[in-house]
């Protein structure tokens, strides 16, 4: 066991009581023990690389790297390019804490892993999304470890290509997709996480922004089509292009509908959103029969308050902000 320094012992006095939800090999305490082992190995790589060196990671624990010597920068790049979400938490923690990484590991080991507070004793309950299925809490904070749902045009994406024809205008257009190949799985996990709250739900700003702006684009293009059907000549400048989609560089109505069909419609279809329903309503204001939310009291808060429950992506265990 690691030697706990005096300053760590002093910091334990101000930490909240944390309970880890879940059982089994890939959840709960056992999952977090695996994360701590991974963190220690990667922190060694980080330290060696700071001095210009490289390190061969244990091939049994890091099979993707075949025991080859690599630097921290090479490890980061490979993990990102190949979407190795298993390592996302460790990379985030080490890049954030830097030289304090081992201190944080020791503190977590002492005050969470070894102390084992019960759910009734705890100030905060940490859970993966999968382990939270079927459970509800009054206050839920969704952590910022879901993959950033960036949008990539087909001509810069290594797993897409070609063009297609816009069914509305008949013009050839680019195809668009999320930079993440697994965005459908990410959205499904996000829905489960968001529907665990009965009273207060707090989500990362970028998640709310994506869903709210997708609703804005859906509304704008619906109004555009209505204007056309009524014989009017609507102007594309009146279409509210969400800043989330700024990389799309919309220049025509064909471009706008292309982005809508490939991205916004994809999100709505993935979550079976009805024609007159908004995504933000589905995720942040579901009723009791659709995900366990209380429609009369549920509300979204973008604050950093400490809530009773912090829901995490199954593959990315990242400490939530206090």
Coordinates of C-alpha atoms in Angstrom, one line a residue:
X1 CA 0.0 0.0 0.0
X2 CA 1.1 3.5 -0.7
X3 CA 2.5 5.7 2.1
X4 CA 0.0 8.4 2.9
X5 CA 1.7 11.7 3.5
X6 CA 0.7 14.2 6.3
X7 CA -0.8 16.7 3.9
X8 CA -3.0 14.0 2.3
X9 CA -4.3 13.0 5.8
X10 CA -5.1 16.6 6.5
X11 CA -7.1 17.0 3.2
X12 CA -9.2 13.9 4.1
X13 CA -11.0 16.1 6.7
X14 CA -12.6 18.3 4.1
X15 CA -13.6 15.5 1.6
X16 CA -17.2 14.5 1.2
X17 CA -18.2 10.9 2.0
X18 CA -18.3 9.0 -1.3
X19 CA -20.1 5.7 -2.0
X20 CA -19.4 3.8 -5.2
X21 CA -22.5 2.2 -6.7
X22 CA -22.4 -1.1 -8.5
X23 CA -21.1 -4.7 -8.2
X24 CA -19.3 -7.1 -10.4
X25 CA -16.0 -7.1 -12.2
X26 CA -16.7 -4.1 -14.4
X27 CA -18.5 -1.9 -11.9
X28 CA -18.3 -0.6 -8.4
X29 CA -15.2 -0.9 -6.3
X30 CA -13.6 -3.5 -8.5
X31 CA -13.9 -1.3 -11.5
X32 CA -12.3 1.6 -9.7
X33 CA -9.4 -0.5 -8.5
X34 CA -8.7 -1.3 -12.1
X35 CA -8.8 2.4 -13.0
X36 CA -6.2 3.2 -10.2
X37 CA -3.8 0.5 -11.4
X38 CA -4.1 1.8 -15.0
X39 CA -3.6 5.4 -13.7
X40 CA -0.3 4.4 -11.9
X41 CA 1.1 2.8 -15.0
X42 CA 0.2 5.7 -17.3
X43 CA 1.5 8.2 -14.8
X44 CA 4.9 6.5 -15.0
X45 CA 4.8 6.9 -18.8
X46 CA 3.9 10.6 -18.3
X47 CA 6.8 11.2 -16.0
X48 CA 9.3 9.3 -18.2
X49 CA 8.2 11.3 -21.2
X50 CA 8.7 14.6 -19.4
X51 CA 12.4 13.9 -19.4
X52 CA 12.4 13.0 -23.1
X53 CA 12.1 9.2 -22.6
X54 CA 9.7 6.5 -23.6
X55 CA 8.3 3.4 -21.9
X56 CA 7.0 0.0 -22.9
X57 CA 3.6 -0.5 -21.3
X58 CA 2.6 -3.9 -19.9
X59 CA 1.1 -5.8 -22.9
X60 CA -1.3 -7.7 -20.7
X61 CA -2.8 -4.4 -19.4
X62 CA -2.4 -2.4 -22.6
X63 CA -2.9 -4.9 -25.3
X64 CA -3.4 -2.4 -28.1
X65 CA 0.2 -1.2 -27.8
X66 CA 1.9 -4.6 -28.1
X67 CA 4.6 -3.9 -25.5
X68 CA 6.3 -1.3 -27.8
X69 CA 8.1 1.7 -26.3
X70 CA 6.0 4.9 -26.7
X71 CA 5.9 8.4 -25.3
X72 CA 3.0 10.0 -23.5
X73 CA 2.2 12.1 -26.5
X74 CA 2.2 9.0 -28.8
X75 CA -0.1 7.3 -26.3
X76 CA -2.5 10.2 -26.2
X77 CA -2.6 10.5 -30.0
X78 CA -3.2 6.8 -30.5
X79 CA -6.0 6.6 -27.9
X80 CA -7.8 9.6 -29.4
X81 CA -7.4 8.5 -33.1
X82 CA -8.6 5.0 -32.3
X83 CA -11.3 6.2 -29.8
X84 CA -9.9 4.1 -27.0
X85 CA -12.4 5.4 -24.4
X86 CA -11.0 3.0 -21.8
X87 CA -8.1 5.3 -21.4
X88 CA -9.9 8.6 -21.6
X89 CA -10.3 9.0 -17.8
X90 CA -6.7 8.4 -17.0
X91 CA -5.5 10.8 -19.7
X92 CA -7.9 13.5 -18.5
X93 CA -6.8 13.0 -14.8
X94 CA -3.1 13.0 -15.5
X95 CA -3.2 16.0 -17.8
X96 CA -5.3 17.9 -15.2
X97 CA -3.5 16.9 -12.0
X98 CA 0.0 16.4 -13.5
X99 CA 2.5 16.1 -10.5
X100 CA -0.4 15.8 -8.1
X101 CA -1.7 12.6 -9.8
X102 CA -0.2 10.1 -7.3
X103 CA -1.3 12.3 -4.4
X104 CA -4.9 12.1 -5.7
X105 CA -4.7 8.4 -6.2
X106 CA -3.5 7.8 -2.7
X107 CA -6.2 10.0 -1.3
X108 CA -8.9 8.3 -3.3
X109 CA -7.6 4.9 -2.2
X110 CA -7.7 5.9 1.4
X111 CA -11.0 7.8 1.6
X112 CA -13.1 5.9 -0.9
X113 CA -11.8 2.5 -1.8
X114 CA -10.7 1.5 1.8
X115 CA -13.3 3.5 3.8
X116 CA -16.3 2.0 1.9
X117 CA -19.1 4.3 3.0
X118 CA -22.6 2.9 2.6
X119 CA -25.1 4.6 0.4
X120 CA -27.0 5.9 3.5
X121 CA -23.8 7.4 5.0
X122 CA -22.6 9.0 1.8
X123 CA -22.8 12.6 0.7
X124 CA -22.1 11.6 -2.9
X125 CA -22.9 8.4 -4.8
X126 CA -20.7 7.7 -7.9
X127 CA -22.1 5.3 -10.5
X128 CA -21.5 4.3 -14.1
X129 CA -24.5 4.8 -16.4
X130 CA -25.0 1.1 -16.8
X131 CA -25.0 0.5 -13.0
X132 CA -27.6 3.2 -12.6
X133 CA -30.2 1.6 -14.8
X134 CA -33.5 1.1 -12.9
X135 CA -32.4 3.5 -10.1
X136 CA -33.5 7.0 -9.3
X137 CA -32.3 9.8 -7.1
X138 CA -33.6 13.3 -6.3
X139 CA -30.4 15.1 -7.5
X140 CA -28.3 13.9 -10.3
X141 CA -25.1 15.4 -11.9
X142 CA -24.1 14.0 -15.2
X143 CA -20.3 14.2 -15.5
X144 CA -18.4 15.6 -18.4
X145 CA -16.9 12.3 -19.5
X146 CA -19.2 11.6 -22.4
X147 CA -17.4 11.8 -25.8
X148 CA -17.6 15.4 -27.2
X149 CA -20.0 15.0 -30.0
X150 CA -18.1 16.9 -32.6
X151 CA -19.3 17.1 -36.2
X152 CA -17.0 16.2 -39.0
X153 CA -17.5 16.7 -42.7
X154 CA -17.1 13.6 -44.8
X155 CA -14.0 14.9 -46.6
X156 CA -12.0 15.2 -43.4
X157 CA -13.3 12.0 -41.9
X158 CA -11.3 8.8 -42.3
X159 CA -14.4 6.5 -42.0
X160 CA -16.8 8.3 -44.4
X161 CA -16.7 9.5 -47.9
X162 CA -18.6 10.5 -51.0
X163 CA -21.5 12.8 -51.6
X164 CA -25.2 12.4 -51.8
X165 CA -28.2 14.2 -53.3
X166 CA -30.4 16.4 -51.3
X167 CA -33.9 15.0 -51.6
X168 CA -35.5 18.4 -51.1
X169 CA -33.4 20.4 -53.7
X170 CA -32.0 17.8 -55.9
X171 CA -28.5 19.3 -55.5
X172 CA -25.4 17.3 -54.7
X173 CA -24.2 17.9 -51.2
X174 CA -21.6 16.8 -48.7
X175 CA -22.4 14.1 -46.1
X176 CA -21.9 14.9 -42.5
X177 CA -21.4 12.7 -39.4
X178 CA -20.2 12.9 -35.8
X179 CA -16.5 12.6 -35.3
X180 CA -17.3 9.7 -33.0
X181 CA -18.2 6.5 -34.7
X182 CA -20.2 5.4 -31.6
X183 CA -22.3 8.5 -31.2
X184 CA -25.5 6.4 -31.2
X185 CA -24.3 4.4 -28.1
X186 CA -23.2 7.7 -26.5
X187 CA -26.6 9.2 -27.0
X188 CA -28.3 6.1 -25.5
X189 CA -26.1 6.2 -22.4
X190 CA -26.7 10.0 -22.1
X191 CA -30.5 9.4 -22.1
X192 CA -30.2 6.8 -19.4
X193 CA -28.0 9.1 -17.3
X194 CA -30.4 12.1 -17.7
X195 CA -33.5 10.2 -16.8
X196 CA -32.1 9.1 -13.4
X197 CA -33.1 12.4 -11.7
X198 CA -36.4 13.0 -10.0
X199 CA -36.0 16.6 -9.0
X200 CA -32.8 18.3 -10.1
X201 CA -30.6 17.4 -13.1
X202 CA -27.2 19.0 -13.8
X203 CA -25.5 18.4 -17.2
X204 CA -22.3 19.6 -18.8
X205 CA -22.8 22.8 -20.7
X206 CA -21.8 21.2 -24.1
X207 CA -24.4 18.5 -23.8
X208 CA -27.3 20.9 -23.2
X209 CA -25.9 23.2 -25.9
X210 CA -25.9 20.4 -28.5
X211 CA -29.5 19.2 -27.8
X212 CA -31.0 22.7 -27.5
X213 CA -29.3 23.9 -30.7
X214 CA -30.4 20.8 -32.5
X215 CA -34.0 21.7 -31.5
X216 CA -33.4 25.3 -32.8
X217 CA -32.3 24.0 -36.2
X218 CA -35.3 21.6 -36.4
X219 CA -37.6 24.5 -35.7
X220 CA -35.9 26.8 -38.2
X221 CA -36.0 24.4 -41.1
X222 CA -39.6 23.4 -40.3
X223 CA -40.5 27.1 -40.5
X224 CA -38.5 27.4 -43.8
X225 CA -40.4 24.5 -45.3
X226 CA -43.8 25.9 -44.2
X227 CA -42.9 29.2 -45.9
X228 CA -42.1 27.4 -49.1
X229 CA -45.3 25.4 -49.0
X230 CA -47.2 28.7 -48.5
X231 CA -45.7 30.2 -51.7
X232 CA -43.3 32.5 -49.9
X233 CA -39.6 33.0 -50.5
X234 CA -37.8 32.5 -47.2
X235 CA -34.2 33.6 -46.8
X236 CA -31.6 31.2 -45.6
X237 CA -30.1 33.9 -43.4
X238 CA -33.2 33.5 -41.2
X239 CA -32.3 29.9 -40.4
X240 CA -30.8 29.9 -37.0
X241 CA -27.5 28.0 -37.5
X242 CA -26.5 26.6 -34.1
X243 CA -23.0 27.5 -33.0
X244 CA -22.4 23.9 -32.1
X245 CA -22.5 23.3 -35.9
X246 CA -20.2 26.2 -36.7
X247 CA -17.7 23.9 -38.5
X248 CA -20.3 23.0 -41.0
X249 CA -20.0 26.4 -42.8
X250 CA -23.5 26.4 -44.2
X251 CA -23.7 28.3 -47.5
X252 CA -26.9 27.2 -49.0
X253 CA -30.3 25.7 -48.2
X254 CA -29.0 22.4 -49.6
X255 CA -26.1 22.5 -47.0
X256 CA -28.5 23.3 -44.2
X257 CA -30.8 20.5 -45.0
X258 CA -27.9 18.2 -45.5
X259 CA -26.6 18.9 -42.0
X260 CA -30.1 18.5 -40.6
X261 CA -30.7 15.2 -42.4
X262 CA -27.3 13.7 -41.4
X263 CA -26.9 15.0 -37.9
X264 CA -30.1 16.5 -36.3
X265 CA -32.4 13.9 -37.8
X266 CA -30.0 11.2 -36.8
X267 CA -30.1 12.3 -33.2
X268 CA -33.9 12.5 -33.3
X269 CA -34.3 9.1 -34.9
X270 CA -31.9 7.5 -32.5
X271 CA -34.0 8.6 -29.6
X272 CA -37.4 8.1 -31.4
X273 CA -38.4 11.7 -30.9
X274 CA -41.9 12.4 -32.2
X275 CA -42.4 15.1 -34.9
X276 CA -43.7 17.7 -32.5
X277 CA -41.4 16.9 -29.6
X278 CA -38.1 18.5 -28.7
X279 CA -34.9 16.7 -27.8
X280 CA -34.4 18.9 -24.8
X281 CA -37.8 17.9 -23.5
X282 CA -37.0 14.2 -23.9
X283 CA -33.7 14.4 -22.1
X284 CA -34.4 17.0 -19.5
X285 CA -38.2 16.8 -18.8
X286 CA -39.3 13.2 -19.3
X287 CA -42.4 12.1 -17.4
X288 CA -42.6 9.3 -14.9
X289 CA -43.5 6.7 -17.5
X290 CA -40.5 7.6 -19.7
X291 CA -37.3 7.3 -17.8
X292 CA -38.6 8.0 -14.3
X293 CA -38.5 11.8 -14.4
X294 CA -41.0 13.9 -12.4
X295 CA -42.3 16.4 -14.9
X296 CA -43.7 18.8 -12.3
X297 CA -40.4 19.2 -10.5
X298 CA -37.7 18.3 -13.0
X299 CA -35.4 21.1 -14.1
X300 CA -32.0 21.4 -15.6
X301 CA -29.2 23.3 -13.8
X302 CA -25.8 24.1 -15.2
X303 CA -24.1 24.5 -11.8
X304 CA -21.2 22.9 -10.1
X305 CA -23.1 22.1 -6.9
X306 CA -22.4 18.8 -5.2
X307 CA -25.4 16.6 -5.8
X308 CA -26.3 13.3 -4.2
X309 CA -25.6 11.3 -7.3
X310 CA -22.9 11.7 -10.0
X311 CA -23.7 9.5 -13.1
X312 CA -20.7 8.5 -15.2
X313 CA -20.1 7.1 -18.7
X314 CA -19.4 3.3 -18.3
X315 CA -16.1 3.5 -20.0
X316 CA -14.8 6.8 -18.8
X317 CA -14.4 7.2 -15.0
X318 CA -13.5 10.8 -14.5
X319 CA -14.0 12.7 -11.2
X320 CA -16.7 15.2 -11.5
X321 CA -16.1 18.9 -10.5
X322 CA -17.1 19.9 -7.0

